[in-house]
Amino acid sequence: MSTERTADVATAGTSAGPVLTASGLRAAYGPTVAVDDVALSVGSGEVLGIAGESGCGKSTLAAVLSLTARPPLSVLGGELTVDGERLDLSGGRKPPRTWRGGVVSLLPQGAMNALSATAKVGDVAVDVVRAHRGRVPRGVALDLLADRLDALDLPRRVIGAYPHQLSGGMRQRVVTVLSTLLDPRLLIADEPTSALDVSTQRALVDLLRELVRRGLVGGIVFVTHDLPVLRAVADRIAIMYAGRIVETGPTADMVDDPRHPYTAALLSSVLVPEPQVRRRRIGGIRGAPPDLADPPAGCRFHPRCSLAMDVCTTTPPVVGDAEAYATCWWTKDHPDEPLERSL
Amino acid sequence: MTRFTPRFYVAAAIVAAVLLFGVLGPLVFSGHELGTVVGGLYDHPSGRLWLGTDNIGHDVFTNLMYGTRTSLVIGLVAGALATLIGVVVGTLAGYRGGALEEALMGVTNVILAIPSIVVLILISIALGTRSTVAMAVVLGVTSWPWTARAVRAQAASVRTREHLDVARLSGAGTMSLICYDVVPYMLSYLCMAFVLQVSSAVLNEAALSMLGLGPSGGVSLGIMLHWALAWESVRTGAWWAFVPPTLLLTLLAFALLMLQSSLDEVFNPRLRRFLRRRRPAATPTAEAA
Amino acid sequence: MALTADVTSADAAAAEEGQAASTSLLRYLARKAAWYLGALVVAIVLNFLLPRLIPGNPVDAIVSSLGRGGVEGSQLRAIHEHYVHEFGLDKPMWQQFLIYLGNLAHGNLGTSFAQSPASVSDLIAQALPWSIALQLPAILIGWIVGNGLGAIAAYRGGWFDRGAFLGSLFTSSMPYYCLAILLLYLLAVAIPVLPPTGGYSFGNVPELSGAFVADALTHYWLPFLSLVLVFVGGQAVGMRSMAVYELGSDYVNYGRGLGLRDRTLVRYIFRNAMLPQVTGLALSIGTLVGGALITEIVFSYPGVGTLLFTAISQNDYPVVAGLTLLIAVAVLVANFCVEIAYGVIDPRIRAANRGER
């Protein structure tokens, strides 16, 4: 399946093709494989959300995609194609420095603490620009930053500020601007809204949308455990469980008609302040995520799944096409039956 | 789960060895009484006298054992005293806060500002005769401030944790709260502070003794060095008079500091760097997507 | 849009910030000055009080030792009275204290008991330059080399780090005088390469001649070496720990994620790790006077340490008190300067005072 995607890219070869195509991504902490053969694609101007419980491997995936994996995390294999350019990650090969920030950029978790306490925002921006474009005069780099701040409706005063002089939400937005200063093709946002209050979350999401709309980034991978945010920001969603992608598809379709029991269980355990939820019981998912050092055989969710069958101990098939699929035996047998009623 | 590194075991072994030497040595190597003249002045080491004699004809090896014992006793007593005072002051200040904290920290800061060697010299001179216990008390009473300051910071941070609120709600009194909820939280830090206090007490006692202000009438490692320096052992090449106490002092100080830093590594994982990692998964598993 | 509201309130806050900055700095300095003044008072009182608490009259001891030297009885009494009067020992304590303070204000630290009529200030002035000449270069060189070593070790990692760390840990945890003694034994006794004692060869008179300076230098190496090695070790350990800690920081990871060069990241780490190291340097300079007492004693180096050693052995209390006061004052002044510098350099300290965080 993933090889078909790469072939598509090769024959298409236009800038309207997917921003990112990743296949065979494997990464481990020592002997524990945290990301197990993951394949993704992000279209141009698209926001792909990656959701899952804590410990499912999504932050690891974010580190792998943004090329910032470092010991004890080791990348075992995989390949990334960004805007047609291929990067082979197998064999522990180090990616070129300029890819980070220039082609793929990271918006880190806890971005509020991502800036050095003794560096002004403007100085960091100058360093970033100079790291990618050689000896650029300070004024030119600062102008770039100022233009970017104006375009995104942020105050110019942050240029001369130290991190502790800015509020948490402002720091988050400043870091977002720094991450996208060089117009990277792909922005990996790792839990950007986790530590923010709701109104600041909204401001950040609006900022991200604005970046995509203006073409300052080609596409965004939005990693989070917060499903309701994804409903507002993501065009497509991929659900991760125990290091694997179990379902992916357009947001609206997945929310209305999930094809994997785990997705359905996740959706039903989300507390959303909407009227129709009032009368429904919020269920949790019994059990706990598996130990990745010794995952269950076959479908990794089957010990917790209320629809599990004997055949689930063997590797589940991929049901669907490259754009929208679920890896589940039950779905294969009941392709048209909605999951919510059977749970 | 705390994991002890090899460094910890090495340091603990050395400290234990020195302790045994000082405490049990005189019983095991019973040969010569302390303070008896057994030979000439600065006799060379021989089969009978393993480390020769010092400037008055006493056996250096015997001096070494008793000297280690004195230094250790002073170190342990002073260290315990300093840690105790520091913990009490720091916990009270950090936990209570308010005016009490300001006052206690004010006193602590003033004492901290004045260099300890100055106070030690002045107090030691003021005392007519200096017994071992008196020295230990003086050392303990002058070196608690830094422990108090650090403990207060820890206590202040513990004060706001949830398990304290739970304890308070269930009606626990202040003393009980401090004993059962605050102190156990800081236990790891207290261990390290105690080790540091002991090592600093041993070294301070040695420094004072070398200046001439050591426990009068006794033998300690520092006093042995004082005699060696005051009585020309260097110029006459009588290395056995000053090298053994130096080595022992160095060993003790080094082992205590290594103990403290390895405890630090155990309790603060971010400093761990040299732990051997298990070999990463070399072959991909057979499962295919 | 919510962002515009943020802008206007932020501008107002920025204007306020500028005004508050200068007053808060002054307030910070004033508070610190008050504390240090208090510590100074305590130090002076202790210095005055403690030697006078010694049981027995020190003058009696001196006079009796003079008497053993064969001085006549009536002369002894005259000398005794002279000393008692000169040191003010016949007056009540508070009067003595006032006399003491008055003398201090004039820079008069009294007369030495043992080497009278030499004044304490003269004796100290003779010994002090030797101590400073020994320690200042040792501290500076030790700081530079040690920090560099620590930073490189933290960055390189691997065997270099392990070796450098253990080596530095060894030299820094060894008491500095023990290293002095060991070096003395190895390089001056076992293998007589360098002279074991003194600041200059016996019989030479201190003068500003080429020959004397050369001679003094050969005597300089051993004490200097013992101090430098310990400083390098201490700085390296501290710097390496800080750098390792910083290397695991979020901003380093993020900086890598932005594609910043390693050079740039090292610069950030340095700036964050440097502040405590600079503080350490300033504090070490403050301990210049009393920092290497035992080392000097070990080598019979004619500095403040040997002066203290002989003064204690001779019960020369004015000299001892003078030296301890000098050491205390030097440390207090240095600490105070460091606090000032910290408040000026580190914006977070001022902000914390203002309640921004």
PDB file of C-alpha atoms in Angstrom, chain C residues 119-343:
ATOM      1  CA  SER C 119      52.584  46.780  63.832  1.00  0.00           C
ATOM      2  CA  VAL C 120      50.110  44.206  62.645  1.00  0.00           C
ATOM      3  CA  SER C 121      49.358  46.170  59.503  1.00  0.00           C
ATOM      4  CA  ASP C 122      53.019  46.190  58.545  1.00  0.00           C
ATOM      5  CA  LEU C 123      53.357  42.447  59.029  1.00  0.00           C
ATOM      6  CA  ILE C 124      50.255  41.797  56.960  1.00  0.00           C
ATOM      7  CA  ALA C 125      51.384  44.224  54.281  1.00  0.00           C
ATOM      8  CA  GLN C 126      54.618  42.274  53.957  1.00  0.00           C
ATOM      9  CA  ALA C 127      52.896  38.920  53.613  1.00  0.00           C
ATOM     10  CA  LEU C 128      49.845  39.844  51.569  1.00  0.00           C
ATOM     11  CA  PRO C 129      51.505  40.493  48.185  1.00  0.00           C
ATOM     12  CA  TRP C 130      53.045  37.009  48.223  1.00  0.00           C
ATOM     13  CA  SER C 131      49.659  35.425  48.831  1.00  0.00           C
ATOM     14  CA  ILE C 132      47.959  37.407  46.114  1.00  0.00           C
ATOM     15  CA  ALA C 133      50.765  36.734  43.654  1.00  0.00           C
ATOM     16  CA  LEU C 134      50.318  33.041  44.318  1.00  0.00           C
ATOM     17  CA  GLN C 135      46.580  32.817  44.157  1.00  0.00           C
ATOM     18  CA  LEU C 136      45.360  35.308  41.600  1.00  0.00           C
ATOM     19  CA  PRO C 137      47.064  33.684  38.596  1.00  0.00           C
ATOM     20  CA  ALA C 138      46.129  30.254  39.940  1.00  0.00           C
ATOM     21  CA  ILE C 139      42.462  31.177  40.214  1.00  0.00           C
ATOM     22  CA  LEU C 140      42.288  32.836  36.817  1.00  0.00           C
ATOM     23  CA  ILE C 141      44.137  30.139  34.927  1.00  0.00           C
ATOM     24  CA  GLY C 142      42.319  27.407  36.817  1.00  0.00           C
ATOM     25  CA  TRP C 143      38.977  28.984  35.968  1.00  0.00           C
ATOM     26  CA  ILE C 144      39.648  29.364  32.266  1.00  0.00           C
ATOM     27  CA  VAL C 145      41.202  25.956  31.754  1.00  0.00           C
ATOM     28  CA  GLY C 146      38.740  24.211  34.033  1.00  0.00           C
ATOM     29  CA  ASN C 147      35.622  25.637  32.417  1.00  0.00           C
ATOM     30  CA  GLY C 148      36.945  24.903  28.963  1.00  0.00           C
ATOM     31  CA  LEU C 149      37.769  21.359  29.928  1.00  0.00           C
ATOM     32  CA  GLY C 150      34.366  20.828  31.511  1.00  0.00           C
ATOM     33  CA  ALA C 151      32.482  22.220  28.521  1.00  0.00           C
ATOM     34  CA  ILE C 152      34.431  20.134  26.012  1.00  0.00           C
ATOM     35  CA  ALA C 153      34.020  17.009  28.115  1.00  0.00           C
ATOM     36  CA  ALA C 154      30.270  17.505  28.386  1.00  0.00           C
ATOM     37  CA  TYR C 155      29.922  18.130  24.669  1.00  0.00           C
ATOM     38  CA  ARG C 156      32.182  15.378  23.420  1.00  0.00           C
ATOM     39  CA  GLY C 157      30.954  12.741  25.780  1.00  0.00           C
ATOM     40  CA  GLY C 158      32.388   9.264  25.528  1.00  0.00           C
ATOM     41  CA  TRP C 159      35.808   8.335  26.864  1.00  0.00           C
ATOM     42  CA  PHE C 160      37.117  11.886  26.987  1.00  0.00           C
ATOM     43  CA  ASP C 161      34.231  12.860  29.196  1.00  0.00           C
ATOM     44  CA  ARG C 162      34.635   9.876  31.459  1.00  0.00           C
ATOM     45  CA  GLY C 163      38.374  10.385  31.897  1.00  0.00           C
ATOM     46  CA  ALA C 164      38.182  14.132  32.328  1.00  0.00           C
ATOM     47  CA  PHE C 165      35.291  13.845  34.760  1.00  0.00           C
ATOM     48  CA  LEU C 166      36.965  11.269  36.970  1.00  0.00           C
ATOM     49  CA  GLY C 167      40.286  13.088  36.848  1.00  0.00           C
ATOM     50  CA  SER C 168      38.696  16.400  37.755  1.00  0.00           C
ATOM     51  CA  LEU C 169      36.581  14.786  40.436  1.00  0.00           C
ATOM     52  CA  PHE C 170      39.740  13.326  41.905  1.00  0.00           C
ATOM     53  CA  THR C 171      41.720  16.542  42.015  1.00  0.00           C
ATOM     54  CA  SER C 172      38.787  18.605  43.199  1.00  0.00           C
ATOM     55  CA  SER C 173      37.645  16.298  45.975  1.00  0.00           C
ATOM     56  CA  MET C 174      41.114  15.900  47.266  1.00  0.00           C
ATOM     57  CA  PRO C 175      41.655  18.559  49.918  1.00  0.00           C
ATOM     58  CA  TYR C 176      43.900  21.123  48.311  1.00  0.00           C
ATOM     59  CA  TYR C 177      46.540  20.873  50.975  1.00  0.00           C
ATOM     60  CA  CYS C 178      46.743  17.131  50.554  1.00  0.00           C
ATOM     61  CA  LEU C 179      47.553  17.649  46.914  1.00  0.00           C
ATOM     62  CA  ALA C 180      50.141  20.189  48.017  1.00  0.00           C
ATOM     63  CA  ILE C 181      51.756  17.687  50.355  1.00  0.00           C
ATOM     64  CA  LEU C 182      51.753  14.935  47.774  1.00  0.00           C
ATOM     65  CA  LEU C 183      53.255  17.179  45.128  1.00  0.00           C
ATOM     66  CA  LEU C 184      55.786  18.359  47.655  1.00  0.00           C
ATOM     67  CA  TYR C 185      56.784  14.794  48.333  1.00  0.00           C
ATOM     68  CA  LEU C 186      56.864  13.712  44.695  1.00  0.00           C
ATOM     69  CA  LEU C 187      58.599  16.661  43.155  1.00  0.00           C
ATOM     70  CA  ALA C 188      60.762  18.013  45.933  1.00  0.00           C
ATOM     71  CA  VAL C 189      61.677  15.095  48.145  1.00  0.00           C
ATOM     72  CA  ALA C 190      61.458  11.843  46.242  1.00  0.00           C
ATOM     73  CA  ILE C 191      62.681  13.345  42.999  1.00  0.00           C
ATOM     74  CA  PRO C 192      64.224  16.672  43.971  1.00  0.00           C
ATOM     75  CA  VAL C 193      63.233  18.735  41.011  1.00  0.00           C
ATOM     76  CA  LEU C 194      61.895  21.807  42.741  1.00  0.00           C
ATOM     77  CA  PRO C 195      62.757  23.443  46.052  1.00  0.00           C
ATOM     78  CA  PRO C 196      60.549  22.302  48.903  1.00  0.00           C
ATOM     79  CA  THR C 197      60.218  25.370  51.048  1.00  0.00           C
ATOM     80  CA  GLY C 198      60.206  29.095  51.165  1.00  0.00           C
ATOM     81  CA  GLY C 199      59.405  31.788  48.695  1.00  0.00           C
ATOM     82  CA  TYR C 200      63.015  32.314  47.846  1.00  0.00           C
ATOM     83  CA  SER C 201      66.328  30.699  48.693  1.00  0.00           C
ATOM     84  CA  PHE C 202      67.512  31.001  52.210  1.00  0.00           C
ATOM     85  CA  GLY C 203      69.799  33.954  52.653  1.00  0.00           C
ATOM     86  CA  ASN C 204      68.414  35.956  49.771  1.00  0.00           C
ATOM     87  CA  VAL C 205      66.888  39.303  50.461  1.00  0.00           C
ATOM     88  CA  PRO C 206      63.686  40.255  48.618  1.00  0.00           C
ATOM     89  CA  GLU C 207      64.485  42.809  45.985  1.00  0.00           C
ATOM     90  CA  LEU C 208      63.396  43.722  42.525  1.00  0.00           C
ATOM     91  CA  SER C 209      66.272  42.150  40.661  1.00  0.00           C
ATOM     92  CA  GLY C 210      66.256  39.637  37.840  1.00  0.00           C
ATOM     93  CA  ALA C 211      68.149  37.072  39.847  1.00  0.00           C
ATOM     94  CA  PHE C 212      65.787  37.294  42.776  1.00  0.00           C
ATOM     95  CA  VAL C 213      62.709  37.030  40.594  1.00  0.00           C
ATOM     96  CA  ALA C 214      64.102  33.957  38.857  1.00  0.00           C
ATOM     97  CA  ASP C 215      64.896  32.381  42.190  1.00  0.00           C
ATOM     98  CA  ALA C 216      61.445  33.219  43.524  1.00  0.00           C
ATOM     99  CA  LEU C 217      59.860  31.635  40.473  1.00  0.00           C
ATOM    100  CA  THR C 218      61.480  28.266  41.044  1.00  0.00           C
ATOM    101  CA  HIS C 219      60.025  28.354  44.529  1.00  0.00           C
ATOM    102  CA  TYR C 220      56.711  29.452  43.081  1.00  0.00           C
ATOM    103  CA  TRP C 221      55.958  26.470  40.877  1.00  0.00           C
ATOM    104  CA  LEU C 222      55.035  23.862  43.468  1.00  0.00           C
ATOM    105  CA  PRO C 223      52.519  25.873  45.463  1.00  0.00           C
ATOM    106  CA  PHE C 224      51.142  27.318  42.235  1.00  0.00           C
ATOM    107  CA  LEU C 225      50.759  23.903  40.654  1.00  0.00           C
ATOM    108  CA  SER C 226      48.989  22.447  43.647  1.00  0.00           C
ATOM    109  CA  LEU C 227      46.469  25.275  43.633  1.00  0.00           C
ATOM    110  CA  VAL C 228      45.899  25.309  39.890  1.00  0.00           C
ATOM    111  CA  LEU C 229      45.233  21.587  39.648  1.00  0.00           C
ATOM    112  CA  VAL C 230      42.585  21.770  42.342  1.00  0.00           C
ATOM    113  CA  PHE C 231      40.932  24.808  40.752  1.00  0.00           C
ATOM    114  CA  VAL C 232      40.924  23.236  37.312  1.00  0.00           C
ATOM    115  CA  GLY C 233      39.396  20.088  38.736  1.00  0.00           C
ATOM    116  CA  GLY C 234      36.718  21.966  40.614  1.00  0.00           C
ATOM    117  CA  GLN C 235      35.746  24.180  37.703  1.00  0.00           C
ATOM    118  CA  ALA C 236      35.752  21.316  35.243  1.00  0.00           C
ATOM    119  CA  VAL C 237      33.446  19.219  37.380  1.00  0.00           C
ATOM    120  CA  GLY C 238      31.042  22.086  37.943  1.00  0.00           C
ATOM    121  CA  MET C 239      31.017  23.192  34.333  1.00  0.00           C
ATOM    122  CA  ARG C 240      30.602  19.678  33.022  1.00  0.00           C
ATOM    123  CA  SER C 241      27.645  18.993  35.310  1.00  0.00           C
ATOM    124  CA  MET C 242      25.984  22.218  34.282  1.00  0.00           C
ATOM    125  CA  ALA C 243      26.625  21.571  30.630  1.00  0.00           C
ATOM    126  CA  VAL C 244      25.304  18.012  30.803  1.00  0.00           C
ATOM    127  CA  TYR C 245      22.214  19.319  32.516  1.00  0.00           C
ATOM    128  CA  GLU C 246      21.748  22.018  29.910  1.00  0.00           C
ATOM    129  CA  LEU C 247      22.341  19.603  27.043  1.00  0.00           C
ATOM    130  CA  GLY C 248      19.204  17.779  28.077  1.00  0.00           C
ATOM    131  CA  SER C 249      17.203  20.986  28.076  1.00  0.00           C
ATOM    132  CA  ASP C 250      14.174  21.690  25.961  1.00  0.00           C
ATOM    133  CA  TYR C 251      15.767  24.651  24.261  1.00  0.00           C
ATOM    134  CA  VAL C 252      18.682  22.578  23.036  1.00  0.00           C
ATOM    135  CA  ASN C 253      16.334  20.038  21.533  1.00  0.00           C
ATOM    136  CA  TYR C 254      14.235  22.762  19.968  1.00  0.00           C
ATOM    137  CA  GLY C 255      17.301  24.550  18.655  1.00  0.00           C
ATOM    138  CA  ARG C 256      18.380  21.346  16.941  1.00  0.00           C
ATOM    139  CA  GLY C 257      14.876  21.055  15.571  1.00  0.00           C
ATOM    140  CA  LEU C 258      15.268  24.495  14.020  1.00  0.00           C
ATOM    141  CA  GLY C 259      18.427  23.390  12.308  1.00  0.00           C
ATOM    142  CA  LEU C 260      20.756  25.573  14.352  1.00  0.00           C
ATOM    143  CA  ARG C 261      24.437  24.812  14.053  1.00  0.00           C
ATOM    144  CA  ASP C 262      26.168  23.028  16.925  1.00  0.00           C
ATOM    145  CA  ARG C 263      28.298  26.138  17.429  1.00  0.00           C
ATOM    146  CA  THR C 264      25.206  28.234  18.077  1.00  0.00           C
ATOM    147  CA  LEU C 265      23.770  25.702  20.497  1.00  0.00           C
ATOM    148  CA  VAL C 266      27.036  25.593  22.428  1.00  0.00           C
ATOM    149  CA  ARG C 267      26.864  29.369  22.641  1.00  0.00           C
ATOM    150  CA  TYR C 268      23.378  29.181  24.206  1.00  0.00           C
ATOM    151  CA  ILE C 269      24.456  26.507  26.626  1.00  0.00           C
ATOM    152  CA  PHE C 270      27.483  28.533  27.595  1.00  0.00           C
ATOM    153  CA  ARG C 271      25.481  31.609  28.329  1.00  0.00           C
ATOM    154  CA  ASN C 272      23.133  29.681  30.594  1.00  0.00           C
ATOM    155  CA  ALA C 273      25.821  27.655  32.320  1.00  0.00           C
ATOM    156  CA  MET C 274      28.205  30.570  32.632  1.00  0.00           C
ATOM    157  CA  LEU C 275      26.339  32.651  35.137  1.00  0.00           C
ATOM    158  CA  PRO C 276      27.006  30.400  38.117  1.00  0.00           C
ATOM    159  CA  GLN C 277      30.588  29.928  36.952  1.00  0.00           C
ATOM    160  CA  VAL C 278      31.218  33.659  36.818  1.00  0.00           C
ATOM    161  CA  THR C 279      29.752  33.923  40.285  1.00  0.00           C
ATOM    162  CA  GLY C 280      32.132  31.200  41.374  1.00  0.00           C
ATOM    163  CA  LEU C 281      35.079  33.097  39.939  1.00  0.00           C
ATOM    164  CA  ALA C 282      34.163  36.300  41.708  1.00  0.00           C
ATOM    165  CA  LEU C 283      33.681  34.427  44.959  1.00  0.00           C
ATOM    166  CA  SER C 284      37.041  32.692  44.562  1.00  0.00           C
ATOM    167  CA  ILE C 285      38.733  36.022  44.119  1.00  0.00           C
ATOM    168  CA  GLY C 286      37.097  37.063  47.351  1.00  0.00           C
ATOM    169  CA  THR C 287      38.760  34.170  49.101  1.00  0.00           C
ATOM    170  CA  LEU C 288      42.168  35.202  47.788  1.00  0.00           C
ATOM    171  CA  VAL C 289      43.339  36.335  51.139  1.00  0.00           C
ATOM    172  CA  GLY C 290      42.453  33.275  53.158  1.00  0.00           C
ATOM    173  CA  GLY C 291      42.085  30.685  50.454  1.00  0.00           C
ATOM    174  CA  ALA C 292      45.398  28.916  50.489  1.00  0.00           C
ATOM    175  CA  LEU C 293      46.442  29.147  54.109  1.00  0.00           C
ATOM    176  CA  ILE C 294      47.455  25.532  54.508  1.00  0.00           C
ATOM    177  CA  THR C 295      49.192  25.360  51.151  1.00  0.00           C
ATOM    178  CA  GLU C 296      51.387  28.239  52.179  1.00  0.00           C
ATOM    179  CA  ILE C 297      52.117  26.551  55.490  1.00  0.00           C
ATOM    180  CA  VAL C 298      53.081  23.330  53.758  1.00  0.00           C
ATOM    181  CA  PHE C 299      55.603  25.123  51.613  1.00  0.00           C
ATOM    182  CA  SER C 300      56.605  27.672  54.246  1.00  0.00           C
ATOM    183  CA  TYR C 301      55.698  30.201  51.632  1.00  0.00           C
ATOM    184  CA  PRO C 302      56.062  33.719  53.093  1.00  0.00           C
ATOM    185  CA  GLY C 303      52.443  34.661  52.691  1.00  0.00           C
ATOM    186  CA  VAL C 304      49.455  35.208  54.928  1.00  0.00           C
ATOM    187  CA  GLY C 305      49.177  31.517  55.816  1.00  0.00           C
ATOM    188  CA  THR C 306      52.619  31.193  57.302  1.00  0.00           C
ATOM    189  CA  LEU C 307      52.089  34.464  59.152  1.00  0.00           C
ATOM    190  CA  LEU C 308      48.928  33.050  60.675  1.00  0.00           C
ATOM    191  CA  PHE C 309      50.630  29.795  61.545  1.00  0.00           C
ATOM    192  CA  THR C 310      53.480  31.450  63.416  1.00  0.00           C
ATOM    193  CA  ALA C 311      51.121  33.914  65.085  1.00  0.00           C
ATOM    194  CA  ILE C 312      48.986  31.095  66.440  1.00  0.00           C
ATOM    195  CA  SER C 313      51.958  29.154  67.672  1.00  0.00           C
ATOM    196  CA  GLN C 314      53.238  32.268  69.440  1.00  0.00           C
ATOM    197  CA  ASN C 315      49.843  33.252  70.829  1.00  0.00           C
ATOM    198  CA  ASP C 316      50.162  36.545  68.957  1.00  0.00           C
ATOM    199  CA  TYR C 317      46.511  37.488  69.187  1.00  0.00           C
ATOM    200  CA  PRO C 318      46.604  40.919  67.552  1.00  0.00           C
ATOM    201  CA  VAL C 319      48.085  39.414  64.429  1.00  0.00           C
ATOM    202  CA  VAL C 320      45.571  36.569  64.392  1.00  0.00           C
ATOM    203  CA  ALA C 321      42.675  38.938  64.950  1.00  0.00           C
ATOM    204  CA  GLY C 322      43.975  41.292  62.291  1.00  0.00           C
ATOM    205  CA  LEU C 323      44.265  38.488  59.757  1.00  0.00           C
ATOM    206  CA  THR C 324      40.848  37.020  60.451  1.00  0.00           C
ATOM    207  CA  LEU C 325      39.269  40.435  60.149  1.00  0.00           C
ATOM    208  CA  LEU C 326      41.019  41.003  56.858  1.00  0.00           C
ATOM    209  CA  ILE C 327      39.873  37.647  55.505  1.00  0.00           C
ATOM    210  CA  ALA C 328      36.299  38.235  56.607  1.00  0.00           C
ATOM    211  CA  VAL C 329      36.150  41.716  55.110  1.00  0.00           C
ATOM    212  CA  ALA C 330      37.645  40.545  51.807  1.00  0.00           C
ATOM    213  CA  VAL C 331      35.066  37.779  51.466  1.00  0.00           C
ATOM    214  CA  LEU C 332      32.172  40.068  52.372  1.00  0.00           C
ATOM    215  CA  VAL C 333      33.237  42.730  49.891  1.00  0.00           C
ATOM    216  CA  ALA C 334      33.649  40.176  47.113  1.00  0.00           C
ATOM    217  CA  ASN C 335      30.269  38.580  47.829  1.00  0.00           C
ATOM    218  CA  PHE C 336      28.600  41.952  47.808  1.00  0.00           C
ATOM    219  CA  CYS C 337      30.139  42.844  44.458  1.00  0.00           C
ATOM    220  CA  VAL C 338      28.915  39.543  43.074  1.00  0.00           C
ATOM    221  CA  GLU C 339      25.385  40.248  44.263  1.00  0.00           C
ATOM    222  CA  ILE C 340      25.475  43.647  42.576  1.00  0.00           C
ATOM    223  CA  ALA C 341      26.773  42.151  39.357  1.00  0.00           C
ATOM    224  CA  TYR C 342      24.169  39.393  39.436  1.00  0.00           C
ATOM    225  CA  GLY C 343      21.352  41.856  39.878  1.00  0.00           C
TER     226      GLY C 343
END
